Tab-separated table of C-alpha atoms and ligand atoms in Angstrom:
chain	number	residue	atom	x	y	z
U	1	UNK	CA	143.376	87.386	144.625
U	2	UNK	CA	142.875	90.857	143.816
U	3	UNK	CA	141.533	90.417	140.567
U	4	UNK	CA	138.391	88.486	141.645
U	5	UNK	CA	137.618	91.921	143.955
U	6	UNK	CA	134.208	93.439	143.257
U	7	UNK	CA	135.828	97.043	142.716
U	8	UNK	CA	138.286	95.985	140.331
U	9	UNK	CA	135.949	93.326	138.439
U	10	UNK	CA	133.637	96.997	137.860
U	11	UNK	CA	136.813	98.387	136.746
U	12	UNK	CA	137.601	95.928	134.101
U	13	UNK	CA	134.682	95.774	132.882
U	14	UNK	CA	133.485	99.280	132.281
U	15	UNK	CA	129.926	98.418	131.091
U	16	UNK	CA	129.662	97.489	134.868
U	17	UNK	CA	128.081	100.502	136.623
U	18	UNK	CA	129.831	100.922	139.957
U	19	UNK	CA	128.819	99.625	142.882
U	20	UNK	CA	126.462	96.744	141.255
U	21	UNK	CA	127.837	94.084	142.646
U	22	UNK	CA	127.815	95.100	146.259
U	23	UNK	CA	124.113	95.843	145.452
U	24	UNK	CA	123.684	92.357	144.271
U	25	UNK	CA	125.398	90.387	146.853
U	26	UNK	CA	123.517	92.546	149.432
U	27	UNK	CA	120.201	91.426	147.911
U	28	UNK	CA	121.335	87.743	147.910
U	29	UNK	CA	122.568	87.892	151.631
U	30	UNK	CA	118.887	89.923	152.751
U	31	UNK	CA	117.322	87.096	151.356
U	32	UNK	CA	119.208	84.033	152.913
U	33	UNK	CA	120.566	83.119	149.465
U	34	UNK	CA	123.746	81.351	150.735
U	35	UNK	CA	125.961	81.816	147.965
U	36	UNK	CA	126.086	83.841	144.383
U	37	UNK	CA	128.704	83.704	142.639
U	38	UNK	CA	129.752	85.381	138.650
U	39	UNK	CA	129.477	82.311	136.192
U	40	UNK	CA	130.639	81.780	132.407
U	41	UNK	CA	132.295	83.818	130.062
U	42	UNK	CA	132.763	86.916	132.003
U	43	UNK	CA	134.762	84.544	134.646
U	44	UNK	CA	137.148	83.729	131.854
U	45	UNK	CA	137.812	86.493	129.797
U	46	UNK	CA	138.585	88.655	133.050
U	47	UNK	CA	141.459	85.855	133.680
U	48	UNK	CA	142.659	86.050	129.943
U	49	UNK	CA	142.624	90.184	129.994
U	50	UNK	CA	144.636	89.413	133.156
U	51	UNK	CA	147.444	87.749	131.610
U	52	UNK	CA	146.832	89.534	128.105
U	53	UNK	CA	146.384	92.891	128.250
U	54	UNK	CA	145.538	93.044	124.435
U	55	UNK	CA	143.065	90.461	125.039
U	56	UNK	CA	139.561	92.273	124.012
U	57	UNK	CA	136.369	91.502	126.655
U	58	UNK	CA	133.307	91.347	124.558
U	59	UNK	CA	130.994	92.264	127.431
U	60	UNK	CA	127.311	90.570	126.490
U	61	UNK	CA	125.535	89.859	129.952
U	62	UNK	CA	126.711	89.201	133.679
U	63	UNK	CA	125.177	85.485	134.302
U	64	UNK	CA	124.965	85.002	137.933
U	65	UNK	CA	124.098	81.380	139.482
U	66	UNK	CA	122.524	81.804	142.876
U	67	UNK	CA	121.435	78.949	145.644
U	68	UNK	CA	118.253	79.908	145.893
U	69	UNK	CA	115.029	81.479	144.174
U	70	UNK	CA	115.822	84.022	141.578
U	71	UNK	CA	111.791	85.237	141.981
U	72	UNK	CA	112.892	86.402	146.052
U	73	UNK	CA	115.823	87.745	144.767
U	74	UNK	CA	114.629	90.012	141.982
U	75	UNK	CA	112.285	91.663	144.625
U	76	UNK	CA	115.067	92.347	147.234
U	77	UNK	CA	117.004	94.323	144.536
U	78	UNK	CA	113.753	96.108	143.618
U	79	UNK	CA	113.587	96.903	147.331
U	80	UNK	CA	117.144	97.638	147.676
U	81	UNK	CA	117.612	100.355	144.558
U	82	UNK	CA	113.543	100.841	143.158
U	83	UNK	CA	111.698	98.700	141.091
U	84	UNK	CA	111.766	101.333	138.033
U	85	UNK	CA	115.877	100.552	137.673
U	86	UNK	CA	114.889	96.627	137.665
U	87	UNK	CA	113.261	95.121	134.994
U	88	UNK	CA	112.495	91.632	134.022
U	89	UNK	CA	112.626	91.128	130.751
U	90	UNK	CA	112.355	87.050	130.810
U	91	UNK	CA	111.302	84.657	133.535
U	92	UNK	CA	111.041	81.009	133.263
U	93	UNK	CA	109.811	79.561	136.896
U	94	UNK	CA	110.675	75.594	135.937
U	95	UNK	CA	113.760	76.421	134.873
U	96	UNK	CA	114.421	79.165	137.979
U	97	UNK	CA	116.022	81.048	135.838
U	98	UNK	CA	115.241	84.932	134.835
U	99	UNK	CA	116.803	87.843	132.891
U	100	UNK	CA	116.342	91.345	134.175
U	101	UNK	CA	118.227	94.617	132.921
U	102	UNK	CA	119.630	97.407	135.130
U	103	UNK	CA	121.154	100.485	133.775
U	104	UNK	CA	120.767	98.559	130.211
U	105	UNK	CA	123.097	95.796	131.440
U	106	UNK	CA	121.366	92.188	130.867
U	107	UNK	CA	121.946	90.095	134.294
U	108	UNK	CA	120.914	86.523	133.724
U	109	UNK	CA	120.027	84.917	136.883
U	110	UNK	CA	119.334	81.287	137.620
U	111	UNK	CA	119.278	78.613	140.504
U	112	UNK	CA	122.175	76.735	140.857
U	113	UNK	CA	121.498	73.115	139.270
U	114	UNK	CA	122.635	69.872	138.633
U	115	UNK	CA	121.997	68.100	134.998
U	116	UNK	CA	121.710	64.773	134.277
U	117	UNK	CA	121.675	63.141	130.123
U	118	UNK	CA	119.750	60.051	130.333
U	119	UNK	CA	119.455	60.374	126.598
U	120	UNK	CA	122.264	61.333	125.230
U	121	UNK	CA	121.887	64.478	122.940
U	122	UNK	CA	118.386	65.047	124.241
U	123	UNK	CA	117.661	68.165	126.653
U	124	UNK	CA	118.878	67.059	130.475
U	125	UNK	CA	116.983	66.583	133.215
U	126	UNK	CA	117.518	69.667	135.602
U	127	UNK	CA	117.144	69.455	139.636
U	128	UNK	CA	118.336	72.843	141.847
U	129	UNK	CA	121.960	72.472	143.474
U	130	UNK	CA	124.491	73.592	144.466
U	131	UNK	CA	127.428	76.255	143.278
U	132	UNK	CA	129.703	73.407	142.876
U	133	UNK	CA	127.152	70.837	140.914
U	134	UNK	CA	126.433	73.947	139.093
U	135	UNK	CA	129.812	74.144	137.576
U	136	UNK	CA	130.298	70.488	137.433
U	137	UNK	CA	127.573	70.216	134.338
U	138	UNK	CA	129.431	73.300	132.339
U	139	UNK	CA	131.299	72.563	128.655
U	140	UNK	CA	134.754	73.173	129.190
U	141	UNK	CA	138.059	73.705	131.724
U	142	UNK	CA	137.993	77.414	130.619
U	143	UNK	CA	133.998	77.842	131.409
U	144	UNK	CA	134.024	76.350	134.746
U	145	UNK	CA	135.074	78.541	136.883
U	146	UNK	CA	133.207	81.137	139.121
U	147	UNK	CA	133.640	84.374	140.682
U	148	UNK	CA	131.683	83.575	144.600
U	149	UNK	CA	131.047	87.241	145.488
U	150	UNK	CA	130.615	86.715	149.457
U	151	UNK	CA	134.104	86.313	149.860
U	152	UNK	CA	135.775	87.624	146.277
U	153	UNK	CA	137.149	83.960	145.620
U	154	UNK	CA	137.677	82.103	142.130
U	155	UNK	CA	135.942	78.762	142.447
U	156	UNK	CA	138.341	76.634	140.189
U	157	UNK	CA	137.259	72.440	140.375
U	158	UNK	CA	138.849	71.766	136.884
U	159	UNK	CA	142.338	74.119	136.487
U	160	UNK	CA	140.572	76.336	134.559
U	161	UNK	CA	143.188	79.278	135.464
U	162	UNK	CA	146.072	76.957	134.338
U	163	UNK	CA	143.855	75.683	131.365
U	164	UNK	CA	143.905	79.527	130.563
U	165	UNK	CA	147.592	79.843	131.470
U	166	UNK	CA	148.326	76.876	129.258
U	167	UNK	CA	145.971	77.837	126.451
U	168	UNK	CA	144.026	74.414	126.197
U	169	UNK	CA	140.865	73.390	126.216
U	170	UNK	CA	139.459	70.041	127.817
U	171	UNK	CA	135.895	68.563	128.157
U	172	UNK	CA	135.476	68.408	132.008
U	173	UNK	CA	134.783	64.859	131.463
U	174	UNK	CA	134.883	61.484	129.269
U	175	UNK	CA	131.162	61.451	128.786
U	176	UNK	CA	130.704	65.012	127.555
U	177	UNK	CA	130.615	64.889	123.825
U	178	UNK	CA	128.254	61.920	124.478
U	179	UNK	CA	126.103	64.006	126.727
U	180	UNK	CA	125.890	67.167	124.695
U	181	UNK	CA	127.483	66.954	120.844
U	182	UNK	CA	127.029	70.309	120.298
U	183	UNK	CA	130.169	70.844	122.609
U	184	UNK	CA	132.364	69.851	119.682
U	185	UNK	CA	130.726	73.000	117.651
U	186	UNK	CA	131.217	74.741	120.761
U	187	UNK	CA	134.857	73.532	121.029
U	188	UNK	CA	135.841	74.827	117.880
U	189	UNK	CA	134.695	78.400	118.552
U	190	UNK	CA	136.221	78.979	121.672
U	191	UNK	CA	139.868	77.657	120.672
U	192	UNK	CA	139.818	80.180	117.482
U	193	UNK	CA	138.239	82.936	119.221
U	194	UNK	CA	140.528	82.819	121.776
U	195	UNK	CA	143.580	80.531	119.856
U	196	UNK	CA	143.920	78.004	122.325
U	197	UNK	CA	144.327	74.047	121.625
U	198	UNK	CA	141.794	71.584	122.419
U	199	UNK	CA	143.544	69.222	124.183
U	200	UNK	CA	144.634	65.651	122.527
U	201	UNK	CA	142.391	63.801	124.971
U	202	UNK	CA	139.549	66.176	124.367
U	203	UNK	CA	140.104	65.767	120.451
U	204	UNK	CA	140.469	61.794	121.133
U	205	UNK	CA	136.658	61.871	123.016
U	206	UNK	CA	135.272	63.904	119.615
U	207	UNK	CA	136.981	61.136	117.352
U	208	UNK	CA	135.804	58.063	119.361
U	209	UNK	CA	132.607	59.404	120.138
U	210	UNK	CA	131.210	60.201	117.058
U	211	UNK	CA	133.041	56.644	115.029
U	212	UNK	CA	130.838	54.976	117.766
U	213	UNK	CA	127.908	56.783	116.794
U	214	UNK	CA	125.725	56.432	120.316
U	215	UNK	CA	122.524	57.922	119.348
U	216	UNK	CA	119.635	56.519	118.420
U	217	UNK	CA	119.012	57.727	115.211
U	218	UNK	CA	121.952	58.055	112.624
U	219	UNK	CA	122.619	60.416	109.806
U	220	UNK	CA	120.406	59.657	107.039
U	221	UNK	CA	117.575	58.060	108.786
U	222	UNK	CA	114.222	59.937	107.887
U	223	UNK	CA	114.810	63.511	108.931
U	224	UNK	CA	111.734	63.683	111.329
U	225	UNK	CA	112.661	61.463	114.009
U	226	UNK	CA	115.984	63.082	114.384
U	227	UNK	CA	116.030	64.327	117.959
U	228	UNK	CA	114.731	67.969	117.296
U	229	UNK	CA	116.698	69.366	120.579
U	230	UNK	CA	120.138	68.272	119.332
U	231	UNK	CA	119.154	69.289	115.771
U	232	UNK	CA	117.936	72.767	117.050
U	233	UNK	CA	121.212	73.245	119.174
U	234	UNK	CA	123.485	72.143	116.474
U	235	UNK	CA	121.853	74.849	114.152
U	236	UNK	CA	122.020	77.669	116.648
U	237	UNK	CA	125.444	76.670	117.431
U	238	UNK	CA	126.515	76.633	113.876
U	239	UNK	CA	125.080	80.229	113.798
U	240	UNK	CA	126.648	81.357	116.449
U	241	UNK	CA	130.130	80.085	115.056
U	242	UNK	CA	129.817	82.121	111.788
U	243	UNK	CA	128.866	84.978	113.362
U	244	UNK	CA	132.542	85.504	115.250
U	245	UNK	CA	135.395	86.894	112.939
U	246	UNK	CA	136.896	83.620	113.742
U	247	UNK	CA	134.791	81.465	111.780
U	248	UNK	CA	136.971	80.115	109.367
U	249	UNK	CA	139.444	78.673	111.645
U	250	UNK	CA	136.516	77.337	113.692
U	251	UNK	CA	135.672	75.518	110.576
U	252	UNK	CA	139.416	74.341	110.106
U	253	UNK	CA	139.375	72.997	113.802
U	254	UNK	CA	135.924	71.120	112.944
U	255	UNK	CA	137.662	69.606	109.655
U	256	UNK	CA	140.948	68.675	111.235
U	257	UNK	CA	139.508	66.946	114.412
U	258	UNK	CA	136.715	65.453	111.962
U	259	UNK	CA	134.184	67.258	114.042
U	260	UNK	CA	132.416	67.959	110.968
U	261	UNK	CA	131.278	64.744	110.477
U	262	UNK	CA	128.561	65.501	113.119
U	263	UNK	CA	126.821	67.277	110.536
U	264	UNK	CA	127.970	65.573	107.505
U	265	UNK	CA	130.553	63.727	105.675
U	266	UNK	CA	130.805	65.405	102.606
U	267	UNK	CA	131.404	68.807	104.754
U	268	UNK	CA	134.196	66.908	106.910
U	269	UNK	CA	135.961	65.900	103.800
U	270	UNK	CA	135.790	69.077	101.815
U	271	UNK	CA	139.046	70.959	101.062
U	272	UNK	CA	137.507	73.950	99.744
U	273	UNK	CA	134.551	74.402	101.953
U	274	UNK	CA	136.038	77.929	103.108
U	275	UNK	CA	136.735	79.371	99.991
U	276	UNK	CA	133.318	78.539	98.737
U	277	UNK	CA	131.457	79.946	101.654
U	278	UNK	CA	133.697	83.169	101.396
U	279	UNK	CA	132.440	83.793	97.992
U	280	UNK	CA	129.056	83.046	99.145
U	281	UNK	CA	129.381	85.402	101.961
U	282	UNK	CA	130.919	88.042	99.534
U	283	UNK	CA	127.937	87.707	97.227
U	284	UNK	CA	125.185	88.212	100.524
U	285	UNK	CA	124.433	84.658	101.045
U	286	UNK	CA	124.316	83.670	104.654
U	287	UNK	CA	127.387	81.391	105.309
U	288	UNK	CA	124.980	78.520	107.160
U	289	UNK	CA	123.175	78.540	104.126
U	290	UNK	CA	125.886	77.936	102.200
U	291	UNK	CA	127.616	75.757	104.344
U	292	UNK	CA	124.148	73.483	104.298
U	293	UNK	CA	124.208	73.689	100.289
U	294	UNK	CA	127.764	72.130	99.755
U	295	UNK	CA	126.673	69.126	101.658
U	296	UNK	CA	125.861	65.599	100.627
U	297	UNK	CA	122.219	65.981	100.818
U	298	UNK	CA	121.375	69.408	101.276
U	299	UNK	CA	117.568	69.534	100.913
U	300	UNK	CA	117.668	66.890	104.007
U	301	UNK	CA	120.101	68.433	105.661
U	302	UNK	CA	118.468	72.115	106.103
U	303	UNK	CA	115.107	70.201	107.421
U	304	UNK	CA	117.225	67.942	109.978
U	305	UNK	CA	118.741	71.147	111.475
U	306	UNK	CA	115.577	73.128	111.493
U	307	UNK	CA	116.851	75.881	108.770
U	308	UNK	CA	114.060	78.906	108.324
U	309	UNK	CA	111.219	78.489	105.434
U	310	UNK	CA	113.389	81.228	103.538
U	311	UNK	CA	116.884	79.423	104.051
U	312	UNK	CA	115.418	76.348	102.612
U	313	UNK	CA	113.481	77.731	99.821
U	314	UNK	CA	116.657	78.828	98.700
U	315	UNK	CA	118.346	75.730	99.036
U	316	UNK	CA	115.359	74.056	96.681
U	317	UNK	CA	115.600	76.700	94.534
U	318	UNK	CA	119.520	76.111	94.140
U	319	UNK	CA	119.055	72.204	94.094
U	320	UNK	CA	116.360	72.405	91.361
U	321	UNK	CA	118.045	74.659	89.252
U	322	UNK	CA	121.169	72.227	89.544
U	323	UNK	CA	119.143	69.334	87.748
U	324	UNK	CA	117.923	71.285	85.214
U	325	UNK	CA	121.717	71.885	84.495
U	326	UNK	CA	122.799	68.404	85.275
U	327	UNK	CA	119.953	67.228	82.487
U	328	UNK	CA	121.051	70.449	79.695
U	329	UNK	CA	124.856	69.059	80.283
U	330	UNK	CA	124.230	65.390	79.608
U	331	UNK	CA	122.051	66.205	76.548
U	332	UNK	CA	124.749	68.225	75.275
U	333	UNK	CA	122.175	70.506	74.174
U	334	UNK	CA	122.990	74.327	75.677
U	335	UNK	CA	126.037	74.461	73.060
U	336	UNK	CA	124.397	76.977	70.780
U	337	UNK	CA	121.543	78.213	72.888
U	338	UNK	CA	121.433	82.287	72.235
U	339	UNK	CA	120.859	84.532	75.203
U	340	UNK	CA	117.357	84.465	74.665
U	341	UNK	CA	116.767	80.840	74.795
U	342	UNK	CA	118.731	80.911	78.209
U	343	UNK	CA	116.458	83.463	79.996
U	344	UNK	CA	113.661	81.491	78.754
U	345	UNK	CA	114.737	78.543	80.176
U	346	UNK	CA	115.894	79.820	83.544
U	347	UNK	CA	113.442	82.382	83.915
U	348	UNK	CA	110.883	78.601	83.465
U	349	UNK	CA	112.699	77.054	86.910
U	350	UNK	CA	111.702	80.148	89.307
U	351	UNK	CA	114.201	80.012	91.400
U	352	UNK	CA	115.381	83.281	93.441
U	353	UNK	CA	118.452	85.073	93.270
U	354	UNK	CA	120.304	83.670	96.199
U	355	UNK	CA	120.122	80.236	94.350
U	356	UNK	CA	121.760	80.941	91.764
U	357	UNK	CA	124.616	82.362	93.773
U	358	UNK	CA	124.477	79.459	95.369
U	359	UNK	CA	124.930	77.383	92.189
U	360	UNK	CA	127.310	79.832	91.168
U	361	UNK	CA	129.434	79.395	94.171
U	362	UNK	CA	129.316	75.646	93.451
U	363	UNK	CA	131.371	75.941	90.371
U	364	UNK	CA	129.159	74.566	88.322
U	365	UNK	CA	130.174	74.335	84.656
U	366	UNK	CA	127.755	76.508	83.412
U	367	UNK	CA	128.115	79.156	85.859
U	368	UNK	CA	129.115	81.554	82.903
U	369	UNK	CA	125.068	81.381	81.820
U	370	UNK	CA	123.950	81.290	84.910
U	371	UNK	CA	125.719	84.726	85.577
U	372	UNK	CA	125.067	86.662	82.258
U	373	UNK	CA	121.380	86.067	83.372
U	374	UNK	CA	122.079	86.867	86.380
U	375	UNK	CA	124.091	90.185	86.204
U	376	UNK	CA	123.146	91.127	82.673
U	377	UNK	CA	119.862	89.142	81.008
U	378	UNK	CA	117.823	89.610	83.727
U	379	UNK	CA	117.708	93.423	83.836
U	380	UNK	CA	116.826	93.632	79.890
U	381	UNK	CA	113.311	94.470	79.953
U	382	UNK	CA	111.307	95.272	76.289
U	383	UNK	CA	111.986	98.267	74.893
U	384	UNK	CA	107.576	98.864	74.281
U	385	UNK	CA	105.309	98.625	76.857
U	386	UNK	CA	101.704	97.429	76.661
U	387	UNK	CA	100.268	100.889	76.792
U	388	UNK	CA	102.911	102.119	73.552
U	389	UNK	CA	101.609	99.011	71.945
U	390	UNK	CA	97.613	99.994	72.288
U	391	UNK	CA	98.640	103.405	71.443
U	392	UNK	CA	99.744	102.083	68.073
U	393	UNK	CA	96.431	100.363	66.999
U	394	UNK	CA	96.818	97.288	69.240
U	395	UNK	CA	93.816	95.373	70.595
U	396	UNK	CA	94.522	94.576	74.135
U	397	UNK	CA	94.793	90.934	74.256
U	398	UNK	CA	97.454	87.932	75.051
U	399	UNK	CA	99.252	89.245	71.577
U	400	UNK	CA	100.439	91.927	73.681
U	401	UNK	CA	102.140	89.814	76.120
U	402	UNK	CA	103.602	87.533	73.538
U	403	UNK	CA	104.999	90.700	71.352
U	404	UNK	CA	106.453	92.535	74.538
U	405	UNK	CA	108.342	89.004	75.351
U	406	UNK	CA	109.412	88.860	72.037
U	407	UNK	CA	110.875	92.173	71.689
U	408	UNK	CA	112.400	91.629	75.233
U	409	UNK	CA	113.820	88.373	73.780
U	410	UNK	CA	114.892	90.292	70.743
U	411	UNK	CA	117.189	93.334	72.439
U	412	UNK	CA	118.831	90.091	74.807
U	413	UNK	CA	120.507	88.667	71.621
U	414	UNK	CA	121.528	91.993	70.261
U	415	UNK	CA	123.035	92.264	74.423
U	416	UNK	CA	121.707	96.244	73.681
U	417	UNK	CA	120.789	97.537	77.687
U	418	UNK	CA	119.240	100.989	76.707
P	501	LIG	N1	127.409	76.480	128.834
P	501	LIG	C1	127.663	75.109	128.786
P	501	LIG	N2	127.194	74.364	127.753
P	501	LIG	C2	126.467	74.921	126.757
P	501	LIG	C3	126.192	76.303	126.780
P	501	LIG	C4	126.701	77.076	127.845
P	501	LIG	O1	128.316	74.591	129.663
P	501	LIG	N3	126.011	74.125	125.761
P	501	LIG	C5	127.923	77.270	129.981
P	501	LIG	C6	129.395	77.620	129.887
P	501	LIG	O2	129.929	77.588	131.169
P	501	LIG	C7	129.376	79.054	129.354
P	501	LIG	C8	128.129	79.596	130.037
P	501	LIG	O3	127.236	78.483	130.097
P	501	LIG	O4	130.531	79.765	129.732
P	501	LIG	C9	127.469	80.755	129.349
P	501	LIG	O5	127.195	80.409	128.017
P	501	LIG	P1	127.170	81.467	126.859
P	501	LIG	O6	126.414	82.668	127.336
P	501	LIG	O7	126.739	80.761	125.629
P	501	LIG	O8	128.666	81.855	126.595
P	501	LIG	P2	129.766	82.648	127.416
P	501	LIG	O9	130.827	81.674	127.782
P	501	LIG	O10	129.164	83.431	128.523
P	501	LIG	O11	130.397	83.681	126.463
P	501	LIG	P3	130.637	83.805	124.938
P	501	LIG	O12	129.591	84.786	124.527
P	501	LIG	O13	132.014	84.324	124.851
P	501	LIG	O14	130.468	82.490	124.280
């Protein structure tokens, strides 16, 4: 098929300098590598452009699955066109797998290898293969497929060009949810990015797998012995889902094949989880963040999937802040608080600005306070400074402090910003 010919691949793809690929199948075949072939997303979005032309390729890196040693390679192509215009930038020799860069393009090479899940969720265990194994271990129909560049042939085991034809997604197989649950995160990116179904089947494996709960350790068992590779994966999948434009139908997908529930059940069942990450995104909070915060448990939740130190201090701060609120509610005792007696008190909890937006976002009742603090309170500094005050007859001392707060106090009940 034309389409899968080196020239017009380079032409489709203009980041593709011309004449690369020659290069590259040149240095496998000098090196009795006996087949290298285009893998992943490249593979499929060069079928999609092909049936719609509106259909935008987001070029990030060619990955390219060899049978053979990528170390062997790399120095026939620094042979071939000069080590200056090949550089590795990453090299993992257990994994035989490398990234180099040539004209700025990112080429990720690796060995061609079969995986196997004897824990489900946990990393695989990884042996070299062959092209076919290779593609037999992938995610999905649509990701399957590869370009071999010897003879300019799609390699297509699962339909993959119908699957693309027919706009729906399938797991290549009944155990793959089981093997790797991030796939369902995974599964709800591609069919928005691209607006394809996932198929009934596929949604049916999601469903049964996760009611049957397979692994090991189940949601709300102490957060340290979850299994830190599925945690970490979920967590950079979930980051990798809000960064698309596509997010919030990825999140819809999750939700209405109950995908969510992977994460957690409050998330799966909430109706306005969208809306309220929108606003959070509006005010500069990052939507995992705020995903994390509207969940059951979200101080437990951000350590099972490995947030940063400064994601979950913000969480804390949020979740503090919220019983402090929960406790001025039930005592009924904020009713006739003045400005000043509301700084005090949330200026006391020290939490930083991102949880209150948080809490904000939350709708909690007393978001109006928490906002006048926020926007307005907060900015209302004393209208003397220390130095004024010693330049008046002032001893220097704590009575300075305490004066300086209390004019501060003072001008935030008159609401005066000079
Ligand atoms: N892959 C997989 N399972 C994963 C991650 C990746 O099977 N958990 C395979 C898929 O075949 C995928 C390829 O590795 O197509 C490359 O993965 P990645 O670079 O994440 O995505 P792409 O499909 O190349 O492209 P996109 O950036 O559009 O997601």
């Amino acid at each position: 098929m034309e389409l899968f010919d080196k020239s017009k691949i380079e032409k489709e793809i203009e980041e593709l300098p011309s004449g690369i690929l020659t290069i590259l199948l040149e240095a496998a075949l000098s090196t009795n590598i006996n087949s290298i072939s285009i893998v992943g997303g490249v593979v499929r979005d060069l079928i999609a452009k092909s049936k719609n032309q509106d259909y935008d390729i987001i070029f990030n890196d060619l990955d390219l699955i060899i049978e053979g040693e990528p170390s062997k390679f790399i120095e026939e192509l620094q042979n071939i066109i000069g080590p200056e215009r090949v550089k590795v930038t990453r090299n993992n020799s257990n994994y035989k797998t490398s990234e180099i860069m040539i004209n700025g393009i990112r080429i990720d090479i690796a060995t061609a290898r079969k995986e196997t899940y004897p824990i489900p969720g946990e990393n695989p265990i990884v042996e070299s293969s062959t092209i076919k194994n290779d593609l037999i271990r992938r995610d999905f129909n649509i990701n399957a497929m590869a370009i071999d560049l010897k003879d300019n042939r799609l390699i297509d085991l699962f339909s993959g060009l119908d699957a693309i034809e027919n706009m729906k997604i399938d797991f290549l197989h009944e155990s793959s949810v089981l093997d790797d649950p991030t796939r369902i995160i995974r599964a709800s990116r591609y069919s928005a990015k691209l607006d394809f179904n996932l198929s009934i089947q596929a949604i049916r494996q999601i469903e049964d797998t996760i009611n049957a709960w397979p692994w090991k350790w189940h949601i709300g068992d102490n957060t340290d012995l979850a299994p830190s590779a599925l945690s970490i994966r979920l967590r950079m999948e979930l980051e990798l889902l809000f960064k698309g434009k596509y997010w919030k139908n990825a999140l819809k997908n999750l939700q209405n094949w109950g995908g969510l529930k992977i994460v957690d059940s409050q998330l799966q069942n909430d109706q306005k989880l969208i809306e309220k990450i929108l606003i959070a995104k509006k005010s500069k909070i990052e939507p995992l963040t705020a995903l994390v915060y509207e969940s059951k448990n979200p101080i437990y939740l951000a350590k099972r999937l490995h947030l940063s130190k400064q994601q979950i201090e913000i969480i804390e701060g949020a979740y503090r802040l919220k019983i402090y609120l929960e406790d001025v509610i039930a005592n009924h005792i904020y009713k006739n608080w003045p400005p000043s007696k509301w700084t005090i008190f949330l200026e006391k909890i020290n939490a930083n600005e991102s949880s209150f937006i948080l809490e904000i976002c939350k709708e909690s009742p007393l978001k109006e306070y928490l906002k006048s603090w926020l926007y307005k309170w907060k900015y209302i500094e004393s209208p003397i400074k220390g130095e004024d005050l010693i330049a008046k007859g002032w001893k220097p001392g704590p009575e300075i402090g305490i004066e300086i707060k209390r004019l501060r106090m003072k001008l935030i009940d008159e609401e005066i910003i000079l």
